[in-house]
XYZ file of C-alpha atoms in Angstrom:
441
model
C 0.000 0.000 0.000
C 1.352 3.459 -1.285
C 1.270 6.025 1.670
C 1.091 9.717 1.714
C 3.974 11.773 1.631
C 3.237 12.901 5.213
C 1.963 9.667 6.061
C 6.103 8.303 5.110
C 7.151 11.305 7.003
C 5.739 10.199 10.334
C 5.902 6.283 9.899
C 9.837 8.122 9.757
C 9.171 9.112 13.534
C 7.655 5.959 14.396
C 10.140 4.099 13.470
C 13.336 5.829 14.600
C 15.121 5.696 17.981
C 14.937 8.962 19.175
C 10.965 10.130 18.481
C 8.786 9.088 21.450
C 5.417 11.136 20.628
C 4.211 12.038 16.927
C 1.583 14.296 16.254
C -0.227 14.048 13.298
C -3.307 15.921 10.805
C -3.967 19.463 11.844
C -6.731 19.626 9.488
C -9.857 16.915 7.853
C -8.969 14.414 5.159
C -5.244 14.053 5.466
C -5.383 10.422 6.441
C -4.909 10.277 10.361
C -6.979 7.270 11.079
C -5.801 5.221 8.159
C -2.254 6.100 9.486
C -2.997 5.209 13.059
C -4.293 1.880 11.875
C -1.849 0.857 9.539
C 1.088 1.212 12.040
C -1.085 -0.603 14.769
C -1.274 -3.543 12.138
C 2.369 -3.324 10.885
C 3.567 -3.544 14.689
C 1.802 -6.589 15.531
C 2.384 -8.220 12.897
C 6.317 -7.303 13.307
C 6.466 -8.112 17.151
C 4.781 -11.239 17.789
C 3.052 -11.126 21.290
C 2.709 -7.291 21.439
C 0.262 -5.703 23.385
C -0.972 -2.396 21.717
C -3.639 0.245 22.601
C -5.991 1.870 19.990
C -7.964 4.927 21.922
C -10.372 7.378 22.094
C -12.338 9.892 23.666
C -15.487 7.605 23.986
C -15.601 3.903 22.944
C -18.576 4.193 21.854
C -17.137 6.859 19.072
C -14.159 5.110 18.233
C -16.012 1.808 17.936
C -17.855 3.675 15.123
C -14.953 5.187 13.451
C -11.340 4.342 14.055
C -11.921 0.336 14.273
C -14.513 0.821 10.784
C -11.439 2.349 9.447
C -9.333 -0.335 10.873
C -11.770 -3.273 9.427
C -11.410 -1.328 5.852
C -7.305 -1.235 6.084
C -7.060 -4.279 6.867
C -9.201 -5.353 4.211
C -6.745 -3.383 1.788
C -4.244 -5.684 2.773
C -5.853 -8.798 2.620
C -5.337 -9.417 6.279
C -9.147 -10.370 7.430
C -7.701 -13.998 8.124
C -5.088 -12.961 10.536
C -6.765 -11.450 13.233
C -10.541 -11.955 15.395
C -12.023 -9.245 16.956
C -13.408 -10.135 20.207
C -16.228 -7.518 20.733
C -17.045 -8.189 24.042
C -13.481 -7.748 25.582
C -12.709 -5.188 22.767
C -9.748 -6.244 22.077
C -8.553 -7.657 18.443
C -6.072 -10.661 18.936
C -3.906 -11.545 16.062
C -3.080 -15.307 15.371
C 0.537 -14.735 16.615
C -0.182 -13.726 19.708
C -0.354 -9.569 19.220
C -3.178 -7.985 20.542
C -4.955 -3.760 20.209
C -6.852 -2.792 22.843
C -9.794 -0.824 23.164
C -9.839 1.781 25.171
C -12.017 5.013 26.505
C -9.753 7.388 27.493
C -12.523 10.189 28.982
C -11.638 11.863 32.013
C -15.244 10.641 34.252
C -15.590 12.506 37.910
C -15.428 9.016 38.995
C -12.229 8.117 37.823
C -9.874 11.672 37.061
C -6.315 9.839 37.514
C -7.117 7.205 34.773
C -6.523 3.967 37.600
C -8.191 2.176 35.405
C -5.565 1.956 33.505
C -3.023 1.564 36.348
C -1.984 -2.106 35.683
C -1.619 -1.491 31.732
C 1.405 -2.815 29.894
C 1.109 -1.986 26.684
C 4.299 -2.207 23.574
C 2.620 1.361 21.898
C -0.309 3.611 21.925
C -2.400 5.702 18.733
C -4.704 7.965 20.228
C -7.033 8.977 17.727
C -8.389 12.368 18.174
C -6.391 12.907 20.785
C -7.179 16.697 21.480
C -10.365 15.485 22.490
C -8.625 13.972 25.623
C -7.351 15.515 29.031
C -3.492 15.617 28.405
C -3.244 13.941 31.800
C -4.750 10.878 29.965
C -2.062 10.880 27.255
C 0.658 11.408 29.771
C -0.779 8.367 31.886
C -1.132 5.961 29.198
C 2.618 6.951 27.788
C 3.438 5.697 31.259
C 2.144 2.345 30.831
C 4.318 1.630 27.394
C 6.242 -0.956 29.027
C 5.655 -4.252 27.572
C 7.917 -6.537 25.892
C 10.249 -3.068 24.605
C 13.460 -4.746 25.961
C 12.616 -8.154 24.024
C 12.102 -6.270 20.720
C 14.865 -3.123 21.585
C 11.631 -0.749 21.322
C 11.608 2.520 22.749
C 8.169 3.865 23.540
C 5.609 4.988 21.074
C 2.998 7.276 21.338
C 0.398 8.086 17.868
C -1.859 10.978 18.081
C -3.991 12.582 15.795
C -6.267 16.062 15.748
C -7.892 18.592 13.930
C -6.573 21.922 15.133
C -7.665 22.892 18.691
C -6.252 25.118 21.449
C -5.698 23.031 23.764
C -2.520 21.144 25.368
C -2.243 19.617 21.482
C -1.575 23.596 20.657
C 0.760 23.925 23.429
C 2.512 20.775 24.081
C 2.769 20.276 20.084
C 1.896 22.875 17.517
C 3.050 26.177 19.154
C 6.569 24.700 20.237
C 7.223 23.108 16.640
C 6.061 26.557 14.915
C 8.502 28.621 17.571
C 11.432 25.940 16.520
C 11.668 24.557 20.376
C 10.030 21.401 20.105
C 12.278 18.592 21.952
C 13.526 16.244 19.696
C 11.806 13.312 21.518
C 8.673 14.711 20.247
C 7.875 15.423 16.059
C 4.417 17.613 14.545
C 3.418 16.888 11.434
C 0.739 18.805 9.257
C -1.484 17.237 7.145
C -3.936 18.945 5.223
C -6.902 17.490 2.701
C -4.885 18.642 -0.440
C -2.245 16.396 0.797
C -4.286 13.798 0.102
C -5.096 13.105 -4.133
C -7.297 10.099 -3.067
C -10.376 12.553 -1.175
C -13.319 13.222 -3.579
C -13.167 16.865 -5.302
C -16.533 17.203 -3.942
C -15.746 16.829 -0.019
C -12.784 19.460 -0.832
C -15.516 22.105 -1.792
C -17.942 20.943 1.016
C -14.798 21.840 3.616
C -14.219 25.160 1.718
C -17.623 25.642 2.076
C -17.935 25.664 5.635
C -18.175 29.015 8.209
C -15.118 30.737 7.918
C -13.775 29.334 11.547
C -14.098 25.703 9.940
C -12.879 26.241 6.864
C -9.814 27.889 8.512
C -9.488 24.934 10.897
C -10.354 21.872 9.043
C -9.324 22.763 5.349
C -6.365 25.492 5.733
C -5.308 23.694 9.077
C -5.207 27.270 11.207
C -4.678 26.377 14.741
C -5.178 29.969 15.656
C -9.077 29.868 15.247
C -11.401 28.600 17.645
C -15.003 28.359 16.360
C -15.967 27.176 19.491
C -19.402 29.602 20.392
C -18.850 29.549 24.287
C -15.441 31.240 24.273
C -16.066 34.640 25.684
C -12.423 36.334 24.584
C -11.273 35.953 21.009
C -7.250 36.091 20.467
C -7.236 39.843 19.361
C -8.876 40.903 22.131
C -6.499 38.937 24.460
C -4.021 40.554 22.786
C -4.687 43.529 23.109
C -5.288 42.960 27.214
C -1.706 42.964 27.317
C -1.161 46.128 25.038
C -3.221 48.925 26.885
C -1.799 51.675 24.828
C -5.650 52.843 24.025
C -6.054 52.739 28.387
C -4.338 54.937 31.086
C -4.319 53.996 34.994
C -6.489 56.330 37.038
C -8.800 56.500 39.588
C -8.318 54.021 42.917
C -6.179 51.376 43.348
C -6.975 47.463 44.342
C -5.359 44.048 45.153
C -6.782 41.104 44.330
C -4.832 37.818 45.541
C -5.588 34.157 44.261
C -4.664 32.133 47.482
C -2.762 28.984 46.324
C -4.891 25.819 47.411
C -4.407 22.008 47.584
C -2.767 20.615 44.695
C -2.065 24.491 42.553
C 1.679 25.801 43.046
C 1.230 29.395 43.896
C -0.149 32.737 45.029
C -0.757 35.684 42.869
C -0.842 38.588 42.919
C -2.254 41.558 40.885
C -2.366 45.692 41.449
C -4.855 47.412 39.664
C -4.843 50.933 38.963
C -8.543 51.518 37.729
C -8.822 48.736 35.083
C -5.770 48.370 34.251
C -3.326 45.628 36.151
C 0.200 47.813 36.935
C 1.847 44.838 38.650
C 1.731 41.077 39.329
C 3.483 38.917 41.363
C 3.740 35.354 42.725
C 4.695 33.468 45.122
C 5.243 29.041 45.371
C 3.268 27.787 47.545
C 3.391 28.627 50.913
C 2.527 29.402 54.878
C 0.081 31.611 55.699
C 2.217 34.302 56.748
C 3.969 34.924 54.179
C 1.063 35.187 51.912
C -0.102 37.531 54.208
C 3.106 39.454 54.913
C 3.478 39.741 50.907
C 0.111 40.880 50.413
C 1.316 43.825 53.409
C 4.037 45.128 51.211
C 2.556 45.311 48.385
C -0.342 46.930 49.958
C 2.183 49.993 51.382
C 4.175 50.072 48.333
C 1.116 50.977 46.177
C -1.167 52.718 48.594
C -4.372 51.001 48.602
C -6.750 51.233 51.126
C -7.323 47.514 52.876
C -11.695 47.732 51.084
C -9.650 47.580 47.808
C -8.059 44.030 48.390
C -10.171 41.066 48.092
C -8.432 37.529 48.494
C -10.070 34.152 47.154
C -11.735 33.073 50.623
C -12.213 29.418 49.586
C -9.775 27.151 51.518
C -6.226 28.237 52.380
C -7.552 31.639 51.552
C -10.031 32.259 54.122
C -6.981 32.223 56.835
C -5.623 35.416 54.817
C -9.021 36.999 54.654
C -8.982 36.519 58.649
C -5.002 37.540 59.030
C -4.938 40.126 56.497
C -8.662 41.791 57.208
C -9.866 42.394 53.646
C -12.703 41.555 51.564
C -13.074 37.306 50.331
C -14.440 36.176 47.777
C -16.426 33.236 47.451
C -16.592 31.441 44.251
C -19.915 29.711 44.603
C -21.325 32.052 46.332
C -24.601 33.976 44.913
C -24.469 36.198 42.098
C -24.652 39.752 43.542
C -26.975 42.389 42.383
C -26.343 44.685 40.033
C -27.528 48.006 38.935
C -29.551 48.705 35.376
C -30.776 52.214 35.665
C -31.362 53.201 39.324
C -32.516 49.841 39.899
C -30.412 46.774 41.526
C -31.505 43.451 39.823
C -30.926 39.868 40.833
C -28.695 38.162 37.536
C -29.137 35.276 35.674
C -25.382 33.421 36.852
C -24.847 30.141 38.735
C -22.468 31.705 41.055
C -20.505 34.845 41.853
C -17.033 33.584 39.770
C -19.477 32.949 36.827
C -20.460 36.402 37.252
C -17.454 38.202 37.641
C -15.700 35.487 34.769
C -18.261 36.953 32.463
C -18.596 40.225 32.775
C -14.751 41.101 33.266
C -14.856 39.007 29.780
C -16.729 41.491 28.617
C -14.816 44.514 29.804
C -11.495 42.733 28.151
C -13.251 42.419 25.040
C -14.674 45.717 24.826
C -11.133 47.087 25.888
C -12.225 48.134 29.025
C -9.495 46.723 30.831
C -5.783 45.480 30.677
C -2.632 44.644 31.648
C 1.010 46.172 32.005
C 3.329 42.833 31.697
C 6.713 42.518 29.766
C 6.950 38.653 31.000
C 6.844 36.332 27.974
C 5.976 33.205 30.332
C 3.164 35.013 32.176
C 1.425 36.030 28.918
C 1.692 33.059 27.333
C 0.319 31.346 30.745
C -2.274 34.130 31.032
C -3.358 33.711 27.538
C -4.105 30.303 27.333
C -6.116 30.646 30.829
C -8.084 33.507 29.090
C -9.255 31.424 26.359
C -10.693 28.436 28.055
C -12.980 31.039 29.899
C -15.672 29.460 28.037
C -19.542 29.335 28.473
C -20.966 25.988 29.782
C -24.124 24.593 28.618
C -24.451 27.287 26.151
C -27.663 25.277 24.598
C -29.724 25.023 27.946
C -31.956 27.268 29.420
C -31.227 28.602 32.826
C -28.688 29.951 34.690
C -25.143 31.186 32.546
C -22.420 29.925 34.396
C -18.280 28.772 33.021
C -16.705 25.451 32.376
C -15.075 24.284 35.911
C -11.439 24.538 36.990
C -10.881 21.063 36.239
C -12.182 20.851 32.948
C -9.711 24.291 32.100
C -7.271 22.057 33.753
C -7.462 18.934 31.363
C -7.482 21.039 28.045
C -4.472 22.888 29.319
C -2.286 20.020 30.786
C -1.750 22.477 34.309
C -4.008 24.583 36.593
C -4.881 27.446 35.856
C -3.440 30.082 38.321
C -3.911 33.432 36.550
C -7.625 34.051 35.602
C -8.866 33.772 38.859
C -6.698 37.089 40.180
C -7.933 39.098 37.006
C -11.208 37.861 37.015
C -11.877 38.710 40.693
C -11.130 42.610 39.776
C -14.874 43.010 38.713
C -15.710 41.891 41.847
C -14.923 45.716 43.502
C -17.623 47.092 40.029
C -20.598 45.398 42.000
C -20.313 46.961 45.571
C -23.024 48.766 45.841
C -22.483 52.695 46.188
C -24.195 54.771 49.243
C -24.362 57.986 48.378
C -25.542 59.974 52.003
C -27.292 63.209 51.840
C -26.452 65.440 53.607
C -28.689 68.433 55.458
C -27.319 71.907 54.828
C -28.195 74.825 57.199
């Protein structure tokens, strides 16, 4: 069978001794299944006794895709007598011994450090669609490529393929290999639908005649658009957060501190003259005290009045809302009220981060608001925080709330430590004014 030219390019990867993880497609149509397949087949057949795993988001999904287009390689090669697939164990065992297992590879509340796949050995993994997976799954089953590599002088294998998304695929993958700093144990490769001479003319149009998003995405392979309806900040406007030329700081001063909690790294820190954020620090995680003696000196250094700081009271932080005597914030709290006209309403959010997440969205994207920062890392960080800040449940009625922390944390391999300390600025925009009057004479 005659492969693609970028098909041969990463079979290249897959069969060196240096390339641990290949990423491949970027786009629709440039054979990323058929590839995935083809090297699942060619290894068992190679390495007699193998033990290979062949996953997805949902079984259910790659039942109905990746193993039809497994059935229909394998047909190409004349190969149906070689191998049984054993539906109820999902598994396909070859006669010499090889097996692929099936695998669902979603990240369920029930299960979020993948132990059901703690006692895996597997030779190899291709994880198709893989940028529909928490990079914590990808990193755990990379961990379980064990089995038999010393008998065969393997090294371990990792297949993934995706359609441009920005998530850890973008980061881990795409944005390192455009910058020229991807490790070497680690190769990209882009393949787009006019790589491929075999697709249909016709399902070329159809892809250029998708919206504009998808067409950029699926047919020109763009992994800088997101056509995703919930996001709330598009990349422009997150640019321009961190290029406030068009804002000047005036007006009071505030702190607002994200309190590191279990299982996040650090503290941070931001100073906000008006709307725009003048400093940021951070701290590793830490004792009380010093979060609270840090959040002292910057509180002298800038002059702000203790009503301007707020601190994330949930957890660790409630200690430095106690210590430090300034306003908390409490993420699932109620929405507060806000004023339209003279009048304060009750909103429509699930919670008060929902409601602050939102509407300091809004102020970003209106360029309302932004931030003074000449650190690379913290922008980059900051960035891809900002554009997970996505509506959830955007098709239901009811109350508008954001996807959770720990959903943000799966699409972007890490936790997210930044949002919540520019987020919580909006909080101080919902006090409620008292204006006294006053008798004269």
């Amino acid at each position: 069978m005659k492969l693609l030219v970028k098909q041969e390019h990463a079979v290249f990867y897959l069969k060196d001794s240096v390339t641990e993880e290949v990423l491949y497609g970027g786009a629709a149509g440039g054979g990323k299944s058929a590839l995935g397949c083809l090297w699942l087949i060619e290894m068992c057949q190679k390495y007699p006794g193998t033990r290979w795993l062949m996953g997805r988001s949902k079984l259910k999904t790659l039942k109905e895709t990746t193993l039809n287009t497994f059935f229909e390689q394998a047909t190409l090669l004349r190969l149906g007598n070689q191998f049984k697939y054993r539906s109820v164990e999902h598994v396909i065992q070859f006669n010499n011994g090889s097996q692929i297992l099936l695998k669902d590879l979603f990240s369920y509340p029930s299960d979020p450090n993948f132990d059901s796949l703690g006692s895996l050995e597997i030779s190899g993994a291709f994880i198709d669609e893989c940028n529909q997976v928490a990079y914590h799954a990808w990193q755990i089953v990379k961990s379980r490529i064990r089995y038999k590599l010393t008998q065969y002088g393997l090294i371990p294998k990792m297949l993934g393929s995706c359609n441009p998304a920005k998530n850890w695929a973008y980061k881990e993958f795409y944005k390192p290999q455009r910058d020229g700093i991807l490790p070497v144990h680690r190769r990209f490769i882009q393949s787009l639908p006019t790589d491929n001479p075999h697709l249909h003319p016709s399902y070329l149009q159809s892809l250029l005649r998708l919206d504009k998003n998808s067409r950029e995405r699926l047919y020109y392979g763009n992994w800088e658009y997101d056509d995703d309806p919930a996001t709330l900040m598009d990349n422009d406007s997150i640019a321009d957060y961190f290029n406030p030329s068009h804002l000047s700081p005036a007006g009071l001063k505030f702190m607002t501190i994200d309190v590191a909690r279990k299982g996040r790294d650090k503290t941070v820190f931001r100073i906000w003259h008006g709307w725009v954020c003048i400093a940021r620090e951070s701290i590793a995680k830490s004792g009380l005290d010093e979060v609270v003696g840090r959040a002292k000196i910057l509180q002298t250094r800038y002059g702000i009045a203790l009503s301007n700081i707020v601190a994330d009271e949930d957890g660790v932080g409630g200690g430095v809302v106690d210590f430090l005597k300034c306003k908390g914030f409490v993420n699932n709290s109620s929405p507060l009220e806000m004023l339209e006209g003279s009048t304060y309403i009750k909103p429509n959010y699930d919670n008060l981060k929902s409601q602050c997440s939102i509407k300091m969205a809004e102020m970003i994207t209106n360029r309302l608001a932004g931030e003074l920062c000449d650190n690379d890392a913290v922008k980059q960080t900051t960035a891809e925080e900002m554009e997970q800040v996505k509506l959830k449940d955007i098709d239901k009625d009811g109350r508008q709330g954001i996807i959770p922390k720990d959903r943000i944390k799966e699409l972007i391999g890490r936790s997210p430590d930044e949002w919540d300390s520019i987020m919580m600025r909006y909080w101080f925009a919902l006090r409620k004014t008292f204006n006294t009057k006053v008798r004269v004479g």
